[in-house]
Coordinates of C-alpha atoms in Angstrom, one line a residue:
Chain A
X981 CA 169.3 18.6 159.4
X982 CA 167.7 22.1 159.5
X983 CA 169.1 25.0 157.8
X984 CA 169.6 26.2 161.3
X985 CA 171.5 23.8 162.6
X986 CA 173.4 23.8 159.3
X987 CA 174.7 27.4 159.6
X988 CA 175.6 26.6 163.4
X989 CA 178.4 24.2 162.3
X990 CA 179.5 26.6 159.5
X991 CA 180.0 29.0 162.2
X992 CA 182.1 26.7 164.3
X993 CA 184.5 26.5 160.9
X994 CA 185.5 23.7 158.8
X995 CA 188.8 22.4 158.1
X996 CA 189.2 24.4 154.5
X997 CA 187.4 27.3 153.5
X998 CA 184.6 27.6 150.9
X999 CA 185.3 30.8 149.4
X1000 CA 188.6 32.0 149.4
X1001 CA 189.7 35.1 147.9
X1002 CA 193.2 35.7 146.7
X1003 CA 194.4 38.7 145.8
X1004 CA 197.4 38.3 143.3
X1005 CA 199.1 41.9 143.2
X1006 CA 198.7 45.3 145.2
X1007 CA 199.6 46.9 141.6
X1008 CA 196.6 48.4 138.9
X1009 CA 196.2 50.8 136.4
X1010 CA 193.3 52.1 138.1
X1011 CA 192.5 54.0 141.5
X1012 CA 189.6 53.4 142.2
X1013 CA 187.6 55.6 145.1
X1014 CA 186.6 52.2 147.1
X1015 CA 189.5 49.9 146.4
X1016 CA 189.1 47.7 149.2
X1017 CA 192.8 46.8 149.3
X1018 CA 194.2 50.6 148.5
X1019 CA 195.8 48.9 145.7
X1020 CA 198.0 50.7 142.9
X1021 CA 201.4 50.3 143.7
X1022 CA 203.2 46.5 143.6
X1023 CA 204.5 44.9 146.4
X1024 CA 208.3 44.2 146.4
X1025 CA 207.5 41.5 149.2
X1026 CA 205.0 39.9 146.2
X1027 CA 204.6 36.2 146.3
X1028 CA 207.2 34.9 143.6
X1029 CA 205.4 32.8 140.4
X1030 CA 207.3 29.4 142.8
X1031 CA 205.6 30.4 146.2
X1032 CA 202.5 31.3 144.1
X1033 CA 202.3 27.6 142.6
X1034 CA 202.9 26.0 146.2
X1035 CA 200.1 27.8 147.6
X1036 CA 198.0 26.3 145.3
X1037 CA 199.8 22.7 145.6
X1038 CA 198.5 23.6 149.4
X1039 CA 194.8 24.1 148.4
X1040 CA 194.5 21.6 146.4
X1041 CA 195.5 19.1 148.8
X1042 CA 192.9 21.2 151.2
X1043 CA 190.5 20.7 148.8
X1044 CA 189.4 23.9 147.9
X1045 CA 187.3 23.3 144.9
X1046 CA 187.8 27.1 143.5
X1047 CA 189.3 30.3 144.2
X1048 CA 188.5 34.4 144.0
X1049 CA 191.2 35.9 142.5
X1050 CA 191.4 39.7 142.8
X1051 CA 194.0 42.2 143.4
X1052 CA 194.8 45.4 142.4
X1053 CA 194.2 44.1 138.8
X1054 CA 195.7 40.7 138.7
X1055 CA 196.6 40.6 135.1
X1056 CA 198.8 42.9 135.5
X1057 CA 201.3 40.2 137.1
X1058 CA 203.0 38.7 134.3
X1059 CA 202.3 35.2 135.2
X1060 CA 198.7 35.2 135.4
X1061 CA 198.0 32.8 132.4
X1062 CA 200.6 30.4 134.3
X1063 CA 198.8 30.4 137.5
X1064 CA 195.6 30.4 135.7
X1065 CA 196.2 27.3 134.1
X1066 CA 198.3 25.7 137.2
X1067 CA 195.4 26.2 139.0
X1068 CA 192.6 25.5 136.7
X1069 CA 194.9 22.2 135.8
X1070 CA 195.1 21.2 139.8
X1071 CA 190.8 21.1 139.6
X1072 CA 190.9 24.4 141.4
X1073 CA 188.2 26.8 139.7
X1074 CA 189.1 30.3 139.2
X1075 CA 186.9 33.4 139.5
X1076 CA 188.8 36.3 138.8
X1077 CA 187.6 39.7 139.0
X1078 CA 189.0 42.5 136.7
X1079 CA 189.2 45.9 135.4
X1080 CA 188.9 44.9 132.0
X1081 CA 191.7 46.8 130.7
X1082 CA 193.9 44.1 130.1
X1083 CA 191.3 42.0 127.8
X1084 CA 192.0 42.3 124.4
X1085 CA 190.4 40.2 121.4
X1086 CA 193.0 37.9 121.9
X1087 CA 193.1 37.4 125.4
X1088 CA 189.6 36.8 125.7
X1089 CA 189.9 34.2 123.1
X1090 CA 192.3 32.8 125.3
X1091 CA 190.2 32.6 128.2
X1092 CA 187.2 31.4 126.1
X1093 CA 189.1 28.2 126.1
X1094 CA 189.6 27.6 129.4
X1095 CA 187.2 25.2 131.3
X1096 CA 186.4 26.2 135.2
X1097 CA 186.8 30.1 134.5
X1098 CA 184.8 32.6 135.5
X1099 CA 185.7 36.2 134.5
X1100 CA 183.6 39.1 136.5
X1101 CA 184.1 42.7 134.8
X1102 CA 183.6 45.4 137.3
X1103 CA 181.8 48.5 136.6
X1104 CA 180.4 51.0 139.2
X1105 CA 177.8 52.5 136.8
X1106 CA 175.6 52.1 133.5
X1107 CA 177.1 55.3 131.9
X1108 CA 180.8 56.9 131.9
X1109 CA 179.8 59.5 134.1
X1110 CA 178.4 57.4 137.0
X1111 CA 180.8 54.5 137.0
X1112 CA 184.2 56.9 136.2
X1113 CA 183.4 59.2 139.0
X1114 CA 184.2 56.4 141.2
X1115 CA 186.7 53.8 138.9
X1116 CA 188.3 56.3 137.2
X1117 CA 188.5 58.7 133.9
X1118 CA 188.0 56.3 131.0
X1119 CA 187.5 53.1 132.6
X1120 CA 183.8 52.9 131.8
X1121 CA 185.1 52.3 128.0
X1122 CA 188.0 49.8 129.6
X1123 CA 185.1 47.5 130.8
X1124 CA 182.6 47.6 128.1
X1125 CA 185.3 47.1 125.9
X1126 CA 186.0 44.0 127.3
X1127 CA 182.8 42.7 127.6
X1128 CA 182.4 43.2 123.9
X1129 CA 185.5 40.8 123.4
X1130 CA 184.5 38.2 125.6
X1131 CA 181.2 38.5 124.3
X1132 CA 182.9 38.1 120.8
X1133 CA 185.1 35.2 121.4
X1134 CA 182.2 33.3 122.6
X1135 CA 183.2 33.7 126.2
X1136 CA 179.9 32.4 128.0
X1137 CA 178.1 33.9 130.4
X1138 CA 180.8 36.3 131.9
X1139 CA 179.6 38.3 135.3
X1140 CA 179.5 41.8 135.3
X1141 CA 180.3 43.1 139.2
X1142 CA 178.5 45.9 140.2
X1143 CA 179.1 47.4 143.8
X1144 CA 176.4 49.3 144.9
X1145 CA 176.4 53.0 145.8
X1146 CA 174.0 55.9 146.8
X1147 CA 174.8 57.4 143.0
X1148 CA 173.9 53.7 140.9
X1149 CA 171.0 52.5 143.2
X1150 CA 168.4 53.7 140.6
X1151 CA 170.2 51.7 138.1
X1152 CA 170.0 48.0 138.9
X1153 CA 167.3 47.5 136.5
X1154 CA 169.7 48.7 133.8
X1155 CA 172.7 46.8 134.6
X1156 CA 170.2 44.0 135.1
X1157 CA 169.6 44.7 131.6
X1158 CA 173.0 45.2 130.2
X1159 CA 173.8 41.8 131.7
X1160 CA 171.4 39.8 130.0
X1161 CA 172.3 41.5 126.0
X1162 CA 175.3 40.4 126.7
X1163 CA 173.9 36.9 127.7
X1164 CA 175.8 37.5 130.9
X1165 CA 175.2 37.3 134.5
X1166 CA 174.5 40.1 136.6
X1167 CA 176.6 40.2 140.4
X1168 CA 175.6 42.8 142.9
X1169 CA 177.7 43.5 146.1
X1170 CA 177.3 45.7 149.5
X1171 CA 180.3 48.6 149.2
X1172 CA 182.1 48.3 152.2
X1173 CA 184.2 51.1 154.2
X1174 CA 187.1 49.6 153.9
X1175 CA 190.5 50.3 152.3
X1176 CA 190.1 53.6 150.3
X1177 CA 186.3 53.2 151.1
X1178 CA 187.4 54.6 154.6
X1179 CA 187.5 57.7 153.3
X1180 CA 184.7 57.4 150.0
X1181 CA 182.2 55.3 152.1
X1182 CA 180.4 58.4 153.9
X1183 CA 179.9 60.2 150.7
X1184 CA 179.0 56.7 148.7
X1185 CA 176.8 54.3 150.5
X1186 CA 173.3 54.1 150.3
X1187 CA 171.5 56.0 152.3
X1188 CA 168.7 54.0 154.9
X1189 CA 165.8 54.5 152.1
X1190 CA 168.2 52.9 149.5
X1191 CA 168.6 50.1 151.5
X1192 CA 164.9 49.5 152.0
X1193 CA 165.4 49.4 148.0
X1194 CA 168.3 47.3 147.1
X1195 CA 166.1 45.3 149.7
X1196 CA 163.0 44.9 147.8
X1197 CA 164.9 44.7 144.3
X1198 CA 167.3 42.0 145.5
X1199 CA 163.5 39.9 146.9
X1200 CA 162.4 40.4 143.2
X1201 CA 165.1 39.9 141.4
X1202 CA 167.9 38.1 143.7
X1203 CA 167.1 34.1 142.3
X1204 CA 168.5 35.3 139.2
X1205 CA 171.5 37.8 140.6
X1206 CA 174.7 37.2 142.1
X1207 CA 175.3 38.5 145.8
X1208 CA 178.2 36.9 147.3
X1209 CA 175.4 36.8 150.0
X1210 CA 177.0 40.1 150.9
X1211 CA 173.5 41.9 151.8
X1212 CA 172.6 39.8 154.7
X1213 CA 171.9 43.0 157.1
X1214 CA 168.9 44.0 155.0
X1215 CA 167.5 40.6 156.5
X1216 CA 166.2 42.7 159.4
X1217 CA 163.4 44.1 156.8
X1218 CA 161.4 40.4 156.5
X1219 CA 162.0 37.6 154.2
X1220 CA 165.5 36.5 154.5
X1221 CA 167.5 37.3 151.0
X1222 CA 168.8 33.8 149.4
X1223 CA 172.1 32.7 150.6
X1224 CA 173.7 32.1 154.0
X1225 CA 172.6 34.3 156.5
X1226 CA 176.0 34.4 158.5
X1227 CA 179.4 36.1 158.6
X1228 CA 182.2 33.7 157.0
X1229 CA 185.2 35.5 158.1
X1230 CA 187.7 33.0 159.1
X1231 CA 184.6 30.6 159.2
X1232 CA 184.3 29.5 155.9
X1233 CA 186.0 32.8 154.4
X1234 CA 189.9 34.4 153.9
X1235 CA 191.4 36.2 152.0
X1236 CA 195.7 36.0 151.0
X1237 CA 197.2 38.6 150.2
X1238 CA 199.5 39.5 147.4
X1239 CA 202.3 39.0 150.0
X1240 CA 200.9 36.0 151.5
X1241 CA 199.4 37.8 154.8
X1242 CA 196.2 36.0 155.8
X1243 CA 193.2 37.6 156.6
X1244 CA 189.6 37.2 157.8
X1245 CA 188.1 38.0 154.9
X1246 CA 188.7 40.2 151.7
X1247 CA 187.0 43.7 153.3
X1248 CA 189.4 43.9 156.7
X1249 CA 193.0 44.1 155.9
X1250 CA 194.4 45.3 159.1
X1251 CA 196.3 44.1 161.6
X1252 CA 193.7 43.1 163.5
X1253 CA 192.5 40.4 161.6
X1254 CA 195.3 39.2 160.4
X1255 CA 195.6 35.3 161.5
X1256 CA 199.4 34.7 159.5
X1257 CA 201.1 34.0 156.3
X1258 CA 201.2 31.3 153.7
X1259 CA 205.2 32.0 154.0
X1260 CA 205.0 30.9 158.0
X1261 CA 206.1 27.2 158.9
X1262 CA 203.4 24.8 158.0
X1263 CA 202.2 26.7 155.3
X1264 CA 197.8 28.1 155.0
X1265 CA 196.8 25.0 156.4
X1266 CA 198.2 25.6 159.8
X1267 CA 197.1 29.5 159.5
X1268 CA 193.7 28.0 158.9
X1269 CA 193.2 25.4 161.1
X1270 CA 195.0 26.8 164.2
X1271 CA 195.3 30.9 164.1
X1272 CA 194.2 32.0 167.7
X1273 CA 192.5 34.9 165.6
X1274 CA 190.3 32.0 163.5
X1275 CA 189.7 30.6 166.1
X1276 CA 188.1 33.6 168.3
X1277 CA 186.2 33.9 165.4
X1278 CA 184.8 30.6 165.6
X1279 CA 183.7 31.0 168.6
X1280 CA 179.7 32.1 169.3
X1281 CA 179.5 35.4 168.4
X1282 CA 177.7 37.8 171.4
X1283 CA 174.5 39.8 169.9
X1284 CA 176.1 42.8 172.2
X1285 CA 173.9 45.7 171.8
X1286 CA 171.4 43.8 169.4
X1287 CA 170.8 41.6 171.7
X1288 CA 166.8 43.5 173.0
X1289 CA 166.3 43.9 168.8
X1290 CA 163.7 41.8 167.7
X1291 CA 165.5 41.1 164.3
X1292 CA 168.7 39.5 165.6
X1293 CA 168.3 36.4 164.3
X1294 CA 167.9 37.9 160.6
X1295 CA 170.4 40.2 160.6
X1296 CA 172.9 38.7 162.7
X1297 CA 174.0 42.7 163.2
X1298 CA 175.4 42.6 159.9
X1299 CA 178.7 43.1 158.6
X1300 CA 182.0 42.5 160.8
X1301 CA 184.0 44.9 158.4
X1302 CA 181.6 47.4 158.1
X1303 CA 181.2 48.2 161.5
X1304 CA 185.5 48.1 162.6
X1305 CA 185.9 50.7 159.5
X1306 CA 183.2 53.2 160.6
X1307 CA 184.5 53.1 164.1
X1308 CA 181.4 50.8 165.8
X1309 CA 181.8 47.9 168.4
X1310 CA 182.0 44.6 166.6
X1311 CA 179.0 43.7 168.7
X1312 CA 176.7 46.3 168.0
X1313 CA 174.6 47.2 164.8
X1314 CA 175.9 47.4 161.7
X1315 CA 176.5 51.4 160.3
X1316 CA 173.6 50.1 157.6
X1317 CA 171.1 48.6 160.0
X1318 CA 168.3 48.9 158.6
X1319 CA 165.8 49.8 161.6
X1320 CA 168.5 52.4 161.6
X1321 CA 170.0 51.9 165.1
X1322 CA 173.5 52.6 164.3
X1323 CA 172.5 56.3 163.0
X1324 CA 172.9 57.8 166.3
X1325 CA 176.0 56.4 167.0
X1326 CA 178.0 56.9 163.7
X1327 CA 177.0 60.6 164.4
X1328 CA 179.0 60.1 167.7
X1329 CA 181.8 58.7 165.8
X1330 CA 185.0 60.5 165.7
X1331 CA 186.4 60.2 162.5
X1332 CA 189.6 60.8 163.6
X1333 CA 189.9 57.9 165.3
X1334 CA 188.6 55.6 162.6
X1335 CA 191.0 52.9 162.1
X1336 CA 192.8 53.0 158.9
X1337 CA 194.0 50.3 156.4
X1338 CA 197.4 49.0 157.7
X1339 CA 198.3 48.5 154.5
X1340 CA 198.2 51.3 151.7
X1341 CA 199.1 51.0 148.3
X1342 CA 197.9 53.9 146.3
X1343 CA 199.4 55.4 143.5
X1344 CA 200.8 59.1 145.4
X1345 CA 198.0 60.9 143.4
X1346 CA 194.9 59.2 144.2
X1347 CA 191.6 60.3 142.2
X1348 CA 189.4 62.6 145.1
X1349 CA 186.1 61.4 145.0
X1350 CA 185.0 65.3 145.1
X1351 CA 185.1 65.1 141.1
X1352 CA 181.7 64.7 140.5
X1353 CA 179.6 63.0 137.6
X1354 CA 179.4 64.8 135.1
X1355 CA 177.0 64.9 132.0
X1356 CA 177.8 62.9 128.7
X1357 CA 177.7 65.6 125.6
Chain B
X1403 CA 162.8 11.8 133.2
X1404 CA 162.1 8.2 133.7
X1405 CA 158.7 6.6 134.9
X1406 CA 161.1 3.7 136.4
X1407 CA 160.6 4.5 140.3
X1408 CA 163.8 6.2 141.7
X1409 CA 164.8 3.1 143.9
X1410 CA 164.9 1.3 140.6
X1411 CA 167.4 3.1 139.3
X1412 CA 171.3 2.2 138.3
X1413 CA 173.2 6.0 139.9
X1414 CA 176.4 7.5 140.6
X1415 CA 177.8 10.7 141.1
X1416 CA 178.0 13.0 138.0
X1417 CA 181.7 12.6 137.3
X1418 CA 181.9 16.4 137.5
X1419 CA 181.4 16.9 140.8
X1420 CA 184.0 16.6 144.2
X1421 CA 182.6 16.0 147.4
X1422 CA 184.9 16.9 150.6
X1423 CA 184.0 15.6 153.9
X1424 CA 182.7 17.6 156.2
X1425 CA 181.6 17.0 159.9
X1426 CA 177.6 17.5 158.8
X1427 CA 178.5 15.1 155.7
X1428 CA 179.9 16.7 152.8
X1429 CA 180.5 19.4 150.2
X1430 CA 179.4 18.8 146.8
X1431 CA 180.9 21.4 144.2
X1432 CA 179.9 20.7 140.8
X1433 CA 182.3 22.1 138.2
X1434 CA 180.1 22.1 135.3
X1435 CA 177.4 24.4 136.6
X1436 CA 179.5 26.0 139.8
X1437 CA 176.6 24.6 142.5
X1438 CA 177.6 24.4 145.7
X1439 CA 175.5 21.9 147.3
X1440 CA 175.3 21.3 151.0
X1441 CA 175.1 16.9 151.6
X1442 CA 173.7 17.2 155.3
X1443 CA 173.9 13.7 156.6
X1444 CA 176.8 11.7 156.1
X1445 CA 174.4 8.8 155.7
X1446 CA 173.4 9.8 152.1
X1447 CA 177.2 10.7 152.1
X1448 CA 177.8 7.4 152.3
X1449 CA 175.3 6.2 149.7
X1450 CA 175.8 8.6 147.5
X1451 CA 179.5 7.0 147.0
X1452 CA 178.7 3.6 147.0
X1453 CA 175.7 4.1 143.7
X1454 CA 178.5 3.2 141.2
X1455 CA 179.0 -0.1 142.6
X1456 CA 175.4 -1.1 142.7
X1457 CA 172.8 -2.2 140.1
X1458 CA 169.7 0.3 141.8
X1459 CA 169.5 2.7 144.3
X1460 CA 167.9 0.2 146.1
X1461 CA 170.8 -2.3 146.0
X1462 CA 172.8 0.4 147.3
X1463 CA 170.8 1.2 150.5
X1464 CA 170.8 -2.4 151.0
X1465 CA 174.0 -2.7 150.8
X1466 CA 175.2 0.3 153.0
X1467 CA 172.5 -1.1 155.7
X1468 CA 169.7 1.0 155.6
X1469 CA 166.9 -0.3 157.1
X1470 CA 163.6 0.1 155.2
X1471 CA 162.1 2.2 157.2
X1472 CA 164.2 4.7 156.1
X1473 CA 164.6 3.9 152.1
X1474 CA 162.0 6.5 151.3
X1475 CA 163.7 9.8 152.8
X1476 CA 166.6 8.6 151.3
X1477 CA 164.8 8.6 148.3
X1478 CA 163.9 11.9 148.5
X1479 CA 167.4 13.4 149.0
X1480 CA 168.8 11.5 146.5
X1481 CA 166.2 12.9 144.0
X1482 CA 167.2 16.1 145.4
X1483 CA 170.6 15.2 144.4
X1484 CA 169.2 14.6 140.8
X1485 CA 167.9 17.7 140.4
X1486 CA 171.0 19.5 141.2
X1487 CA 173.0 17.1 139.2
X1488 CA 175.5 15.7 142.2
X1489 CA 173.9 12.2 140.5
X1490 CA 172.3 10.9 137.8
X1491 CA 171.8 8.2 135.9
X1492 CA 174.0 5.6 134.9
X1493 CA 174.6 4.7 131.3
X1494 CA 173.8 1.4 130.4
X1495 CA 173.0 -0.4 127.7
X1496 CA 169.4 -1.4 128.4
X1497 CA 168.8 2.2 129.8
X1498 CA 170.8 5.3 128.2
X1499 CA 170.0 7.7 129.4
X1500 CA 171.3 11.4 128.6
X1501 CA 173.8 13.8 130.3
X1502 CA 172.4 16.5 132.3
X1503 CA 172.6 19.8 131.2
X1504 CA 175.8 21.6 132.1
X1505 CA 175.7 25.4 130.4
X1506 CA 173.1 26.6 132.4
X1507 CA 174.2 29.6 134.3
X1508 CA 175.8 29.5 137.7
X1509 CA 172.7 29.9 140.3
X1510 CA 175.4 30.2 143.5
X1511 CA 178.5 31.3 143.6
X1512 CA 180.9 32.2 147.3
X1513 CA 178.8 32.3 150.4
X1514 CA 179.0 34.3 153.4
X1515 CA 182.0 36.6 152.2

């Protein structure tokens, strides 16, 4: 069977996802300018530790070999180690993305022990000044801090998450770099305008000759780099990138919410593409299997204004998320394209009418992204 | 590895990974090193399961009915498989052989998100 005709099925779905992402709590200690979930605040309607446990009784019986586990910060919730080890003890893998704030010497002993773990660190920038412009005052130090612990306690090769943005393009060598003295794996993902990034997104994505960059540094480096296959839009430019060259939402991707809510994927949480809840009768497998909103999605997508570009097939007009956040038709190019066809029409965009989050969660004193880097003395 | 021709060879599946059926065959996660590997052809699927129970590959693919014809693409996919440890060798006592490497770093990690 071709690759071809391999991504075709993929598209039409399959019966469990391959990468889901759950995010356990709306609540964290930080704020940062592109939270794609507007996180900060808990949920009162949280999943309890019980429903938490079922859920994962449910994938396991789906089985879904491992999970994404996100948030907010999810170990803030107090019963993370429980669900970590409920899950990790059901042969469901967990890959849990964090702040680092919450990993002290002894915690990342703790997780040193555990077999099917991955930990990914996130950190926006190679110095304080880049990275805490967007995370936050002082969280360049919460995330280097923990890597020294796991590093310490033997952790393996940890991932450090870097999401890439017009101020950090020039460093990817760097954090390249850091990753591998700390024997650890470098993971590089698109920014997406969604959740807070509604509002950061214009001021923080690469601009058009930044993509032609992350483009040629991901063809030399990308074998050895963690994408999440999240740059699949920068296809357009020749040789296809490694990974899948497809959209997963609600294909072989979802996200669950901290409440439960079901959703295409982890970038659009809004009403729009929300498919259910793991708290509806027959649980995420009927969500799944039989949401009319999955199953639209599973449909053959229509190229729409791409259809008279020559690099359709590459691109596949790119992200689904990116364009409903910056306003754009689903079925037109996405706000990154690289031949630059959406330019013209972003302009056009009013951003008034750019669909918010439907959810928001931030703390009520957000950090403004107009606080720019500053020098290091 | 071995200079014993693949067909030769007592397999199974490395008792780290999980296959799931899938309609194009199966998925293959392997928990050691994280690989996600795509089976495409529910053929191998099948043989892939039933190397345990067999003295050789080429017991197996007699066994499952595979005509002749066909034993050396199988061949090659299930060397394939080798390399991305979904199967290796079997321990026995003539041939021990060793256990695949399972620190290396993870190579591929969620898809299409």
């Amino acid at each position: 069977m071709s690759a071809q005709t391999l991504v075709s099925q993929l598209k039409r779905g399959l019966d469990a996802p391959i990468c889901l992402t759950w995010e356990l709590t709306y609540a964290c200690n930080l704020a940062c300018v592109h939270c794609l979930s507007s996180s900060g605040q808990r949920d009162d309607r949280e999943l309890s530790t019980a429903e938490a446990k079922r859920l994962l009784d449910e994938l396991k019986a789906l089985q879904v070999f491992y999970i994404n586990i996100g948030g907010g910060e999810p170990m803030i919730r107090r019963d993370f180690f429980e669900l970590l080890e409920y899950s990790i003890g059901n042969d469901i893998g967990v890959k849990f993305s964090t702040n680092g704030a919450f990993i002290d010497q002894a915690k990342a002993e703790r997780l040193a022990a555990m077999d099917y773990l991955d930990v990914q660190i996130s950190l926006d920038g190679l110095d304080a000044a880049t990275n805490d412009a967007v995370r936050g005052e002082g969280s360049y130090a919460l995330a280097r801090r923990a890597m020294d612990h796991l590093a310490a306690a033997n952790f393996g090769p940890f991932k450090i998450s870097i999401v890439v943005t017009r101020h950090n393009v020039d460093q990817l060598d760097g954090f390249k770099a850091l990753a591998d003295s700390y024997g650890a794996q470098l993971r590089v993902t698109r920014l997406r305008p969604s959740g807070r990034g509604v509002d950061s997104w214009p001021e923080l994505h690469p601009t058009n000759a930044q993509q032609h960059q992350i483009y040629r540094w991901l063809l030399a480096n990308g074998d050895n780099v963690l994408t999440g296959d999240s740059f699949f839009h920068l296809n357009a430019l020749g040789e296809s990138l490694p990974g899948l060259n497809m959209c997963g939402a609600g294909r072989v991707v979802c996200l669950i919410d901290p409440i439960g809510d079901v959703y295409a994927c982890p970038f659009v949480i809004h009403d729009q593409f929300k498919a259910g809840s793991v708290r509806d009768f027959g649980g995420f497998a009927t969500v799944w299997k039989q949401s009319a909103l999955f199953q639209e999605l599973r449909e053959p997508e229509s190229a729409g204004a791409c259809a008279s570009c020559g690099s359709y097939d590459a691109c596949q007009g790119g992200c689904m998320a990116a364009k409903f956040f910056t306003g754009l038709p689903l079925d037109g190019p996405d706000p990154e394209c690289a031949q630059g066809h959406a330019e013209a029409a972003l302009l056009a965009i009013d951003r008034a009418i750019v669909p918010a989050s439907s959810l928001d969660h931030s703390k009520p004193t957000p950090i403004r992204l107009s606080r720019k880097p500053v020098a290091v003395h | 590895m071995t200079e014993r021709p693949t067909l030769d060879l007592a397999l199974e599946l490395d008792p780290q990974v999980a296959l799931r059926p899938e309609p194009f065959g199966a998925l293959a996660y392997h928990y050691g090193n994280r690989r996600l590997v795509f089976m495409k052809h529910p053929d191998v699927v099948a043989v892939a399961t039933a190397l345990s129970e067999h003295d050789s590959l080429a017991a197996t693919l007699t066994a499952c009915g595979v005509n002749e014809a066909r034993w050396p693409s199988f061949e090659k996919a299930i060397v394939g498989l080798m390399e991305s440890h979904v199967i290796r060798q079997r321990a026995t006592t003539e041939h021990p052989t060793t256990a695949p490497p399972t620190t290396e770093p993870p190579t591929t990690e969620e898809t299409a998100a």
